Amino acid sequence: MASFHKGFIKTHPLISAILYVLRLYLAFSSVSPVTTAIDPCDNYTELNDTWRSINNTHRSVRNCDRSVSWSGWYRLFINNTSAHIPDTCVVYGRCGTDIPLWIRGGHPTVTDGVVTRDVCGHWDNYCCYFGSFPIKVKACPDNYYVYELVSPTGYCSAYCADTGSINTSPTTVTPVTISPDPCYNYTVLDNPWRSINNTDASIINCDYHVSWSGWYRLYINNTSAHIPDTCVAQSSCGTDIALWIRGGHPTVTDGVVTRDVCGNWSGYASYCCFYGSFPIKVKACPGNYYVYELVRPTDCDFAYCADTGSINTSSTTVTPVTISPGNVTH
């Protein structure tokens, strides 16, 4: 027993060294990589083209942001005055371009952090006739905004700049009561060509010339159907621009809701909401079907699709965004 104790004492420094190295290894291997975020409020590129002003009505020169190599975050200025992208509709032909781009959904507050906003372009008497890729927006403490801009979808469109007021008010949803109940007062829409499985492009149907009035329930071959709530490929549904609704379907308890209508196009830039059509009202009915208050689309070669597959009733979850270091200049 004594010899064992003596040997243990002799080897103790070696064991201690091994344990020390093991502790260091475990300590370093358990540490997650740390990325120091760079706040885009302090790291942006200035965008100071005076022609971007919403007050610019000159159309002799057409500026197109698709030719810009966008990278990172931007802050807007007009004549050395801090500006922002408008969050209300901008009239066609302003901002030194064909399709003036504005953001929908209002600006965030500082406490909101980084948010994503849809980008719209005015055309043909509809403020969101053209949809462009969404952008990220952040409100900064010194009362200005920065934007992570990307190449637009439109052939000749450009981001506008405004020095006026902004909208930071949340959207209030007002309950809608329809009388009589459209779940029991609707018109049946049962054109087989509306099916998302119809890819025959030899005949182009157009909902623009339909005399829409009231509420509609869709059928395909005597089977109850619904307007798709996910992207539909171009040239489906017996038309050129196949229309679908964005935002998912409501539940019965939601009552009547309003949904944006989108059309996919794979021309200059493939985007599921390249075309925007006038919003429609939607209601879920107790018998597991839906009714829609359909309206004339914004253009011809547009038609509402019909689907008998699954639907989306999940609400959109907003995930907090952390901005990582980037090669942006200030």
XYZ file of C-alpha atoms in Angstrom:
330
model
C 0.000 0.000 0.000
C 2.911 2.273 0.834
C 4.593 1.638 -2.537
C 1.366 2.486 -4.377
C 1.089 5.735 -2.490
C 4.702 6.558 -3.305
C 4.241 5.851 -7.017
C 1.085 8.016 -7.091
C 3.011 10.907 -5.620
C 5.775 10.560 -8.208
C 3.395 10.601 -11.182
C 1.129 13.372 -9.912
C 2.794 16.202 -11.903
C 2.353 14.237 -15.157
C -1.322 13.508 -14.441
C -1.886 17.123 -13.501
C -0.388 18.270 -16.805
C -2.582 15.871 -18.761
C -5.694 17.006 -16.905
C -4.780 20.655 -17.486
C -4.386 20.105 -21.227
C -7.692 18.180 -21.296
C -9.481 21.009 -19.499
C -8.116 23.516 -22.004
C -9.248 21.377 -24.923
C -12.733 20.967 -23.531
C -12.980 24.666 -22.747
C -12.004 25.803 -26.243
C -14.067 23.127 -28.016
C -17.248 24.199 -26.164
C -16.972 27.864 -27.127
C -19.203 28.747 -30.070
C -17.778 31.030 -32.771
C -18.653 34.651 -32.066
C -19.492 37.035 -34.895
C -19.468 40.706 -34.035
C -22.395 42.343 -35.773
C -21.797 45.635 -37.533
C -24.760 47.963 -37.222
C -25.853 49.115 -40.709
C -26.840 52.449 -39.121
C -23.112 53.131 -38.940
C -21.994 51.241 -42.026
C -23.785 52.262 -45.201
C -23.242 53.701 -48.649
C -24.726 57.100 -49.421
C -27.217 57.215 -52.286
C -27.561 60.863 -53.263
C -28.935 60.927 -56.816
C -31.125 64.025 -57.016
C -33.184 62.478 -59.812
C -34.641 59.990 -57.296
C -36.781 62.725 -55.724
C -40.534 62.127 -55.849
C -40.787 65.740 -57.037
C -38.844 64.936 -60.198
C -41.347 64.749 -63.045
C -38.849 65.003 -65.903
C -38.972 61.967 -68.161
C -36.378 62.944 -70.732
C -33.886 60.594 -69.029
C -35.012 57.151 -67.848
C -32.906 55.777 -65.001
C -32.977 52.029 -64.338
C -31.734 50.495 -61.082
C -31.324 47.055 -62.647
C -28.001 48.272 -64.028
C -26.661 49.117 -60.545
C -24.384 46.638 -58.746
C -26.125 46.748 -55.377
C -24.193 45.566 -52.345
C -24.998 46.082 -48.683
C -26.874 48.909 -46.993
C -27.723 52.393 -48.260
C -28.845 55.724 -46.826
C -30.649 58.192 -49.088
C -29.953 61.903 -49.452
C -31.456 64.638 -51.659
C -29.402 67.832 -51.931
C -27.567 66.966 -48.682
C -30.876 66.397 -46.851
C -31.521 62.967 -45.358
C -34.271 61.158 -47.251
C -36.151 57.868 -47.218
C -37.899 55.555 -49.653
C -41.582 56.562 -49.781
C -44.012 54.275 -47.967
C -47.067 55.515 -49.847
C -47.902 55.240 -53.523
C -45.764 57.233 -55.963
C -47.282 58.372 -59.249
C -46.099 56.748 -62.467
C -43.327 58.678 -64.214
C -41.831 60.268 -61.079
C -38.343 59.765 -59.632
C -36.578 59.917 -62.993
C -37.765 56.496 -64.127
C -40.650 54.635 -65.725
C -41.707 52.637 -62.662
C -41.118 54.474 -59.346
C -40.516 52.060 -56.476
C -41.909 52.517 -52.957
C -42.206 50.243 -49.914
C -45.431 48.846 -48.541
C -46.125 48.327 -44.843
C -44.698 51.535 -43.404
C -41.317 52.204 -41.842
C -40.145 50.478 -38.644
C -39.293 52.178 -35.374
C -35.862 51.927 -33.762
C -37.108 49.227 -31.383
C -38.366 47.110 -34.299
C -34.826 46.432 -35.480
C -34.420 45.094 -39.007
C -37.676 44.412 -40.887
C -38.530 43.239 -44.381
C -40.781 45.288 -46.634
C -42.418 44.548 -49.973
C -41.488 46.842 -52.847
C -44.154 48.114 -55.251
C -44.155 49.974 -58.548
C -47.031 52.094 -59.860
C -48.433 51.350 -63.310
C -51.779 51.415 -65.101
C -53.702 53.040 -62.225
C -52.642 50.479 -59.591
C -50.043 51.394 -56.986
C -48.643 47.867 -56.743
C -49.062 46.741 -60.340
C -45.415 45.660 -60.390
C -43.863 43.851 -57.458
C -40.138 43.900 -56.859
C -37.968 41.788 -54.574
C -38.468 42.644 -50.863
C -35.785 44.682 -49.088
C -34.625 44.987 -45.482
C -35.130 48.290 -43.647
C -33.828 49.610 -40.336
C -34.651 52.776 -38.403
C -31.617 54.455 -36.835
C -31.429 56.430 -33.563
C -30.679 59.768 -35.234
C -33.982 59.776 -37.119
C -32.908 58.260 -40.432
C -33.277 54.942 -42.240
C -31.007 52.494 -44.006
C -32.017 49.975 -46.652
C -30.460 46.764 -47.957
C -31.236 47.397 -51.610
C -31.269 44.756 -54.331
C -31.683 44.769 -58.099
C -35.367 45.369 -58.966
C -37.434 43.016 -61.072
C -38.822 45.648 -63.461
C -37.170 46.389 -66.783
C -36.827 50.112 -66.006
C -37.653 50.912 -62.411
C -35.839 52.797 -59.650
C -36.057 53.418 -55.923
C -37.588 56.791 -55.091
C -36.411 59.210 -52.398
C -38.567 61.488 -50.252
C -37.855 64.040 -47.533
C -41.459 64.291 -46.339
C -43.339 62.495 -43.588
C -43.255 58.737 -43.006
C -45.671 56.126 -41.727
C -44.753 54.105 -38.640
C -48.318 53.302 -37.568
C -49.185 49.603 -37.379
C -51.935 48.410 -39.666
C -55.237 48.035 -37.851
C -57.477 45.219 -39.043
C -61.132 46.201 -38.765
C -63.615 43.325 -38.477
C -65.802 43.042 -41.568
C -69.410 41.931 -41.447
C -71.008 40.830 -44.707
C -74.764 40.516 -44.971
C -76.111 38.227 -46.241
C -73.436 35.650 -45.373
C -71.394 34.939 -48.568
C -70.890 31.339 -47.419
C -74.485 30.761 -48.488
C -74.807 33.429 -51.159
C -72.276 32.874 -53.910
C -71.894 32.175 -57.613
C -70.281 28.909 -58.677
C -67.116 29.293 -60.782
C -66.408 25.925 -62.365
C -64.221 26.502 -65.442
C -62.003 23.371 -65.777
C -59.288 25.423 -67.480
C -58.590 27.259 -64.201
C -56.901 24.174 -62.741
C -53.246 24.639 -61.747
C -52.617 21.365 -63.582
C -53.646 22.927 -66.888
C -50.445 23.844 -68.716
C -51.962 24.094 -72.195
C -50.824 27.516 -73.408
C -52.575 27.344 -76.778
C -55.603 29.240 -75.428
C -55.108 32.290 -73.212
C -58.126 33.059 -71.035
C -58.593 36.549 -69.647
C -60.521 37.488 -66.486
C -60.203 41.178 -67.287
C -63.329 41.089 -69.449
C -65.505 39.141 -66.980
C -68.297 41.133 -65.327
C -67.430 40.238 -61.745
C -70.098 40.837 -59.128
C -70.265 39.529 -55.560
C -68.860 36.331 -54.104
C -67.684 33.146 -55.819
C -66.986 29.525 -54.899
C -64.614 27.501 -57.084
C -65.072 23.974 -58.395
C -63.011 21.719 -60.677
C -64.881 18.755 -62.156
C -67.521 18.932 -59.402
C -64.837 19.012 -56.681
C -64.681 22.019 -54.363
C -61.544 24.071 -55.045
C -59.787 27.197 -53.826
C -57.488 29.877 -55.199
C -53.867 28.754 -54.605
C -52.017 30.498 -51.769
C -48.558 29.550 -53.003
C -46.754 30.548 -56.176
C -48.151 29.263 -59.471
C -45.966 28.899 -62.549
C -46.468 31.254 -65.461
C -48.694 29.937 -68.284
C -50.643 27.673 -65.915
C -54.419 27.769 -65.347
C -55.244 28.372 -68.987
C -53.785 31.860 -69.046
C -50.506 33.711 -69.285
C -50.336 35.283 -65.792
C -51.798 32.814 -63.285
C -53.187 34.606 -60.226
C -52.777 33.343 -56.651
C -53.307 34.928 -53.220
C -50.568 35.823 -50.774
C -50.893 35.558 -47.005
C -52.586 32.189 -46.704
C -56.255 31.366 -46.228
C -58.226 32.427 -43.152
C -59.887 30.136 -40.656
C -63.618 30.204 -39.962
C -63.058 32.301 -36.831
C -61.095 34.906 -38.808
C -64.200 35.987 -40.679
C -63.695 38.040 -43.831
C -60.074 38.943 -44.633
C -58.350 40.786 -47.470
C -55.573 39.135 -49.436
C -53.144 40.493 -52.035
C -53.257 38.897 -55.464
C -50.028 38.021 -57.281
C -48.975 36.782 -60.677
C -45.693 35.072 -61.497
C -43.562 36.108 -64.464
C -40.220 34.712 -65.564
C -39.074 37.508 -67.850
C -36.438 39.983 -66.658
C -36.311 38.416 -63.203
C -38.367 35.432 -62.095
C -40.493 36.567 -59.158
C -43.722 34.993 -57.895
C -45.288 38.384 -57.234
C -43.909 40.222 -60.268
C -47.426 41.320 -61.152
C -49.832 42.628 -58.567
C -53.573 42.641 -59.030
C -56.267 44.308 -56.973
C -56.755 42.702 -53.514
C -59.771 40.463 -52.922
C -61.814 39.467 -49.873
C -61.774 35.850 -48.694
C -63.888 33.933 -46.191
C -63.592 30.402 -44.800
C -66.938 28.622 -44.465
C -68.040 25.964 -41.927
C -68.362 23.232 -44.576
C -64.583 23.331 -45.257
C -64.698 25.545 -48.329
C -63.889 29.146 -49.240
C -65.645 31.992 -50.986
C -63.993 34.962 -52.688
C -65.171 38.432 -53.620
C -63.474 38.520 -56.996
C -62.780 41.699 -58.938
C -61.489 42.479 -62.389
C -57.693 41.956 -62.537
C -55.387 44.815 -63.413
C -54.691 43.555 -66.930
C -55.697 41.084 -69.590
C -54.030 37.670 -69.860
C -54.553 37.478 -66.081
C -56.863 34.820 -64.602
C -57.638 33.371 -61.173
C -56.378 29.829 -60.665
C -58.168 26.956 -58.941
C -56.627 24.190 -56.856
C -57.973 21.159 -55.018
C -54.791 20.514 -53.025
C -53.735 21.617 -49.564
C -54.004 25.163 -48.269
C -51.996 27.373 -45.940
C -53.682 28.768 -42.823
C -50.458 29.425 -40.897
C -49.710 32.970 -39.854
C -46.401 34.484 -40.899
C -43.722 34.379 -38.192
C -41.293 37.275 -38.056
C -37.822 36.083 -37.106
C -35.404 38.554 -35.480
C -32.584 39.473 -37.836
C -28.931 39.935 -36.882
C -26.772 41.833 -39.338
C -23.310 40.349 -39.860
C -20.212 42.245 -40.983
C -20.228 43.224 -44.605
C -18.184 45.191 -47.096
C -20.229 48.378 -46.921
C -18.807 51.862 -46.856
C -19.830 55.002 -45.110
